[in-house]
Amino acid sequence: TATAHNGELVVAAWNAVFGDAPGRGAAAWNASRWNALDLGEQALIKRLESVDGKLYAAGYINDGADGFLSFPLIERHDDEWTTSNNELAGSAFDIAATDNGISIVGSMFSLTNGQGVQIAELNAGGWSPLADSGDGYIERMLRWQGGLVVAGSFKSIDGVNARNIALRSNGAWYALGAGLDGRITALASCAGHLYAAIEGMTADTGPQDTVVYRYGNGQWTPLSGTFGDKVLTFAVYDGHLYAGGSEYTLNGGHASTLFRLDGDAFVPLSIQPDGTVSSLVVCDAGGSQSLFILGNFSFFGDRPSARIAEYTTCPCQADVNHDRFVNASDLSVLLARFGRRTDNAYDAGDLTGDRRITSGDLSVLLQRFGSACE
């Protein structure tokens, strides 16, 4: 899992070592080197979130006695990780900001008053419940239009009928349209709309039934796209919604796992990782915004890129032939394709993402001509 925090990309992974940084579990990338944010060997982090300049991590902490059960929310403060307090025991799956503080969702938490809940909020007064355990489980949450959206696999929440997704606003829970039929694996908001991904199945002939829906005007609309058995992550980059998901193989080859929404369809990027994409994060580490791609892969396109890659539409997108230099070879490829339409945004030569190779693309390349891409 990863997030953008104070101009750096912060990543957490079970017992991982990042570059040559000492320590394990978490580190921050500042565009030139990794700096350790040591979580040790005791933490399994499911979600990182930056809220009001503070870094939070939600997941499991091994207390040495009961296993991965205690203190599901920890905060980075004065270069150290500290538990929020000891009022909450359980394991957390996701974290989001609310008007009053920080909320987390996960397996049943036990508050000091003995109440079991799936969603709890931390504010100046301590922990308080936002929803009971209901008739299923909740895995994802997102702040949207001043409220809190939660999703997973359930039929109701706090007595309100809501198929797998619900909105909490002004202290009450509401259904979002007719809900969605299936376990929800990812949430996002983009241009005022809400997006949710439904888990599908994978057969020998390829993926089946994995669908992303868009919510607007009280209705859910399915969007087309050929995904694997799960969409695991969304991110909004350069004004567009991107999706990453799990890998599957078809006829011995790797299928696409990284997509961009174009109208009502998700289309695969022309450059793909060779494995699962589990997290997408937009960060301006180094002074310009990039989309960071994390997951279980070894290559991004034809470049070795172990588990993390950086994608940008500019300036290094001008490196059309991916040799790390913007030179006459890139200009030759662009001119050979000049005036054409492309199948996907940012295909070779489409440097502006409008699926056409025009003078605008030529201008971007010439501005970067003679430079090297790191």
XYZ file of C-alpha atoms in Angstrom:
374
model
C 0.000 0.000 0.000
C 1.131 3.553 -0.628
C 0.134 7.212 -0.374
C 1.464 10.684 -1.175
C 2.607 12.534 1.944
C 4.331 15.942 2.120
C 5.694 15.670 -1.414
C 6.988 12.121 -1.031
C 5.732 8.685 -1.973
C 5.281 6.604 1.184
C 5.104 2.824 0.751
C 4.460 0.047 3.276
C 4.901 -3.662 2.656
C 5.176 -6.627 4.971
C 8.776 -6.903 6.264
C 10.090 -5.208 3.088
C 13.443 -3.483 2.601
C 13.471 -0.430 0.287
C 16.643 0.198 -1.682
C 19.606 0.637 0.613
C 17.542 2.324 3.351
C 17.950 0.675 6.749
C 14.914 -0.719 8.536
C 11.892 -2.604 7.296
C 8.205 -2.248 6.611
C 7.882 1.301 5.265
C 9.877 3.998 3.485
C 9.454 7.348 1.736
C 10.707 8.088 -1.805
C 11.791 11.692 -2.440
C 12.525 11.232 -6.172
C 16.171 10.389 -5.559
C 16.427 7.977 -2.628
C 14.482 5.901 -0.117
C 14.306 7.056 3.502
C 13.309 4.386 6.005
C 10.170 4.776 8.138
C 10.862 1.655 10.131
C 7.777 -0.385 11.064
C 9.830 -3.374 12.105
C 8.687 -6.946 11.674
C 5.509 -6.590 13.737
C 3.206 -4.581 11.457
C 1.137 -5.681 8.494
C -0.204 -2.463 6.976
C -3.274 -2.567 4.748
C -3.681 1.156 4.134
C -1.693 4.397 4.424
C -3.360 7.799 4.474
C -2.083 11.377 4.753
C -4.540 13.639 6.600
C -3.855 17.279 7.491
C -0.106 16.757 7.230
C -0.127 13.642 9.410
C 0.632 10.131 8.219
C -1.572 7.271 9.410
C -1.310 3.527 8.890
C -4.101 1.004 9.381
C -3.720 -2.756 9.561
C -2.502 -5.293 12.083
C 0.028 -4.980 14.855
C 1.391 -8.092 16.531
C 1.118 -7.601 20.273
C 3.128 -10.739 20.990
C 0.307 -12.502 22.821
C -2.861 -12.596 20.729
C -1.263 -12.312 17.296
C -2.228 -9.644 14.737
C -5.081 -8.104 16.661
C -4.142 -4.947 18.495
C -3.907 -1.247 17.672
C -5.179 -1.175 14.075
C -4.409 2.568 13.663
C -0.957 4.062 14.176
C 0.379 7.554 13.507
C 3.768 8.797 12.361
C 4.780 11.526 14.815
C 8.209 13.018 15.570
C 9.881 10.385 13.362
C 8.265 7.544 15.308
C 5.179 5.360 14.922
C 2.762 5.569 17.837
C -0.526 3.778 18.479
C -3.608 5.965 18.594
C -4.546 4.582 22.029
C -5.531 1.239 23.509
C -9.296 1.676 23.248
C -9.594 -0.338 20.042
C -8.553 -3.895 19.277
C -9.000 -5.571 15.922
C -7.638 -5.520 12.375
C -8.232 -2.684 9.916
C -8.651 -2.823 6.130
C -9.078 0.827 5.141
C -8.862 4.361 6.502
C -10.412 7.712 5.559
C -10.781 11.231 6.890
C -14.102 12.471 8.242
C -15.345 15.890 9.325
C -14.620 14.964 12.923
C -11.415 12.955 12.664
C -10.185 9.638 11.272
C -12.326 6.599 10.521
C -11.259 3.005 9.964
C -13.062 -0.107 8.771
C -12.165 -3.739 9.216
C -12.979 -6.884 11.122
C -14.999 -6.512 14.312
C -13.381 -4.026 16.660
C -13.823 -4.176 20.401
C -14.302 -0.800 22.060
C -13.622 -0.283 25.746
C -17.373 -0.281 26.364
C -17.528 -3.823 24.976
C -19.354 -2.820 21.812
C -18.377 -4.668 18.635
C -18.315 -2.552 15.472
C -16.936 -2.674 11.939
C -16.482 1.070 11.472
C -15.084 3.355 14.149
C -14.071 7.004 14.272
C -11.252 8.600 16.228
C -11.590 12.233 17.256
C -10.575 14.399 20.185
C -12.958 12.489 22.432
C -11.560 9.054 21.587
C -13.107 6.217 19.577
C -16.800 6.053 18.760
C -18.819 3.612 16.602
C -20.121 4.557 13.147
C -21.731 1.222 12.268
C -22.236 -2.225 13.767
C -21.040 -5.424 12.155
C -24.267 -5.942 10.215
C -24.829 -9.004 8.047
C -21.569 -9.038 6.099
C -18.217 -7.318 5.980
C -16.885 -3.949 4.861
C -13.469 -3.525 3.235
C -13.384 -0.165 1.437
C -14.259 3.403 2.352
C -13.961 6.789 0.716
C -14.784 10.379 1.534
C -17.219 11.641 -1.119
C -19.332 14.796 -1.379
C -18.961 15.565 2.305
C -19.963 12.066 3.419
C -18.357 8.671 3.917
C -18.932 5.854 1.414
C -18.316 2.283 2.603
C -18.341 -0.839 0.466
C -17.777 -4.576 0.640
C -20.191 -7.471 0.784
C -23.313 -6.821 2.891
C -27.078 -6.435 2.610
C -27.677 -3.760 5.211
C -25.861 -1.388 7.523
C -27.258 -0.220 10.857
C -30.667 -1.474 9.759
C -30.649 0.365 6.414
C -31.027 -1.852 3.351
C -28.032 -1.239 1.102
C -26.561 -3.786 -1.284
C -22.801 -3.798 -0.723
C -22.362 -0.007 -0.710
C -23.731 2.825 1.453
C -23.244 6.508 2.264
C -23.064 8.065 5.722
C -24.093 11.726 5.697
C -25.192 14.009 8.544
C -25.052 11.148 11.021
C -27.279 8.718 9.074
C -26.769 5.870 6.586
C -28.296 5.882 3.090
C -28.432 3.440 0.209
C -26.805 4.516 -3.038
C -29.417 3.791 -5.665
C -30.218 0.091 -5.887
C -26.720 -0.836 -4.763
C -24.505 -3.310 -6.615
C -24.645 -7.063 -6.968
C -21.275 -8.446 -5.932
C -18.308 -7.859 -3.682
C -16.830 -4.382 -4.175
C -13.037 -4.386 -4.388
C -12.167 -0.742 -5.189
C -13.659 2.751 -4.850
C -12.828 6.118 -6.390
C -14.293 9.538 -7.098
C -13.569 11.507 -10.259
C -15.223 14.629 -11.683
C -18.027 14.428 -9.121
C -18.913 10.806 -9.884
C -18.411 7.735 -7.713
C -16.817 4.600 -9.177
C -16.962 1.074 -7.763
C -15.438 -2.174 -9.026
C -17.229 -5.521 -8.675
C -15.199 -8.687 -8.278
C -15.583 -11.196 -11.091
C -14.304 -14.647 -11.954
C -11.559 -15.918 -14.240
C -12.166 -18.844 -16.571
C -9.853 -20.631 -19.007
C -11.140 -18.368 -21.754
C -10.315 -15.192 -19.858
C -11.978 -12.826 -17.376
C -15.698 -12.856 -16.729
C -18.062 -10.456 -15.011
C -15.550 -8.012 -13.540
C -17.243 -4.643 -13.995
C -16.651 -1.044 -12.965
C -19.783 1.019 -12.331
C -20.246 4.794 -12.286
C -22.809 6.384 -9.953
C -24.671 9.511 -10.931
C -28.221 10.871 -10.706
C -29.153 8.059 -8.343
C -28.211 5.273 -10.768
C -25.307 2.909 -11.409
C -24.027 2.605 -14.986
C -21.712 -0.263 -16.031
C -18.567 0.705 -17.932
C -16.849 -1.581 -20.409
C -13.353 -2.967 -19.940
C -11.585 -6.324 -20.118
C -10.181 -6.834 -16.626
C -8.846 -9.828 -14.734
C -10.807 -11.249 -11.814
C -10.413 -8.062 -9.713
C -9.904 -4.344 -10.032
C -7.835 -3.587 -6.952
C -7.101 0.116 -7.171
C -8.054 3.430 -8.768
C -6.304 6.776 -9.100
C -7.110 10.083 -10.764
C -4.119 11.336 -12.767
C -3.913 14.079 -15.370
C -7.699 14.505 -15.139
C -8.446 10.871 -15.974
C -9.370 7.793 -13.960
C -6.889 4.915 -13.999
C -7.536 1.370 -12.776
C -5.178 -1.438 -11.831
C -5.991 -5.060 -11.190
C -4.979 -8.657 -10.798
C -3.111 -10.651 -13.374
C -4.390 -13.569 -15.369
C -2.872 -15.440 -18.305
C -4.605 -16.259 -21.545
C -3.105 -18.585 -24.153
C 0.193 -18.427 -22.302
C 0.466 -14.628 -22.420
C 0.073 -11.854 -19.875
C -3.128 -9.842 -20.042
C -3.387 -6.137 -19.313
C -3.573 -4.999 -15.691
C -3.378 -1.200 -16.084
C -6.229 0.792 -17.657
C -7.413 4.343 -18.303
C -11.039 5.436 -18.558
C -11.846 6.857 -21.981
C -15.475 7.956 -22.121
C -17.478 4.933 -20.969
C -14.736 2.350 -21.555
C -11.560 1.337 -19.779
C -8.769 0.815 -22.301
C -5.377 -0.741 -21.523
C -2.344 1.526 -21.543
C 0.121 0.871 -24.315
C 2.819 0.286 -21.662
C 1.950 -2.498 -19.220
C 3.503 -4.166 -16.179
C 3.963 -7.920 -16.455
C 1.935 -8.699 -13.341
C -0.657 -7.550 -10.818
C -1.208 -3.860 -10.010
C -2.276 -3.517 -6.379
C -1.893 0.217 -5.750
C -1.916 3.425 -7.816
C -0.751 6.695 -6.245
C -0.386 10.174 -7.725
C 2.547 12.059 -6.240
C 4.612 15.105 -7.186
C 7.886 13.720 -5.812
C 10.632 15.513 -7.724
C 8.529 18.547 -8.637
C 6.234 17.112 -11.323
C 3.224 14.861 -10.926
C 3.589 11.192 -11.763
C 1.433 8.104 -11.421
C 3.230 5.512 -9.311
C 2.291 1.900 -9.976
C 2.875 -0.737 -7.301
C 2.254 -4.463 -7.375
C 3.718 -7.851 -8.093
C 5.617 -7.363 -11.349
C 9.179 -7.353 -12.657
C 8.902 -5.205 -15.804
C 7.018 -2.091 -16.835
C 6.955 -2.280 -20.582
C 10.417 -3.440 -21.607
C 12.142 -1.878 -18.609
C 13.099 -3.833 -15.471
C 10.964 -2.408 -12.671
C 10.632 -4.582 -9.602
C 7.266 -4.023 -7.876
C 7.141 -0.268 -8.476
C 7.122 1.905 -11.596
C 6.591 5.554 -12.433
C 4.337 6.628 -15.287
C 4.100 10.174 -16.553
C 2.366 11.748 -19.515
C 4.998 14.475 -19.614
C 7.912 15.085 -19.932
C 9.382 11.597 -20.381
C 6.379 10.462 -22.381
C 8.219 12.306 -25.154
C 10.644 9.382 -25.101
C 8.534 7.646 -27.737
C 10.842 4.670 -28.324
C 11.666 4.244 -24.602
C 15.442 4.455 -24.928
C 15.597 7.087 -22.129
C 16.551 9.898 -24.542
C 14.399 12.365 -26.467
C 16.159 12.650 -29.818
C 15.838 12.275 -33.581
C 14.689 8.664 -33.256
C 11.625 9.745 -31.261
C 10.949 12.557 -33.731
C 11.124 10.068 -36.617
C 8.539 7.772 -34.979
C 6.209 10.665 -34.255
C 6.444 12.102 -37.780
C 5.808 8.672 -39.302
C 2.551 8.541 -37.337
C 1.670 12.229 -37.728
C -2.002 12.878 -38.427
C -3.138 9.418 -37.283
C -5.556 8.484 -34.571
C -4.402 6.043 -31.886
C -6.312 3.178 -30.312
C -5.443 4.226 -26.773
C -4.501 7.440 -25.031
C -0.725 7.980 -24.880
C 0.069 5.366 -27.500
C 3.432 5.937 -29.181
C 3.482 9.515 -30.402
C 0.286 10.652 -28.636
C 1.975 12.833 -26.034
C -1.098 14.845 -25.058
C -3.447 11.892 -24.497
C -6.111 13.002 -26.981
C -5.694 9.857 -29.130
C -4.490 11.898 -32.112
C -0.944 12.688 -33.228
C -0.897 16.371 -34.131
C 1.172 19.520 -33.839
C 0.414 19.561 -30.112
C 2.327 16.314 -29.689
C 5.160 17.604 -31.861
C 5.391 20.697 -29.664
C 5.723 18.572 -26.502
C 8.504 16.501 -28.063
C 10.433 19.528 -29.325
C 10.300 21.129 -25.888
C 12.036 18.050 -24.501
C 14.320 17.443 -27.486
C 17.878 16.567 -26.525
C 17.054 15.707 -22.906
C 17.445 12.445 -21.053
C 14.741 10.720 -19.019
C 15.664 9.294 -15.637
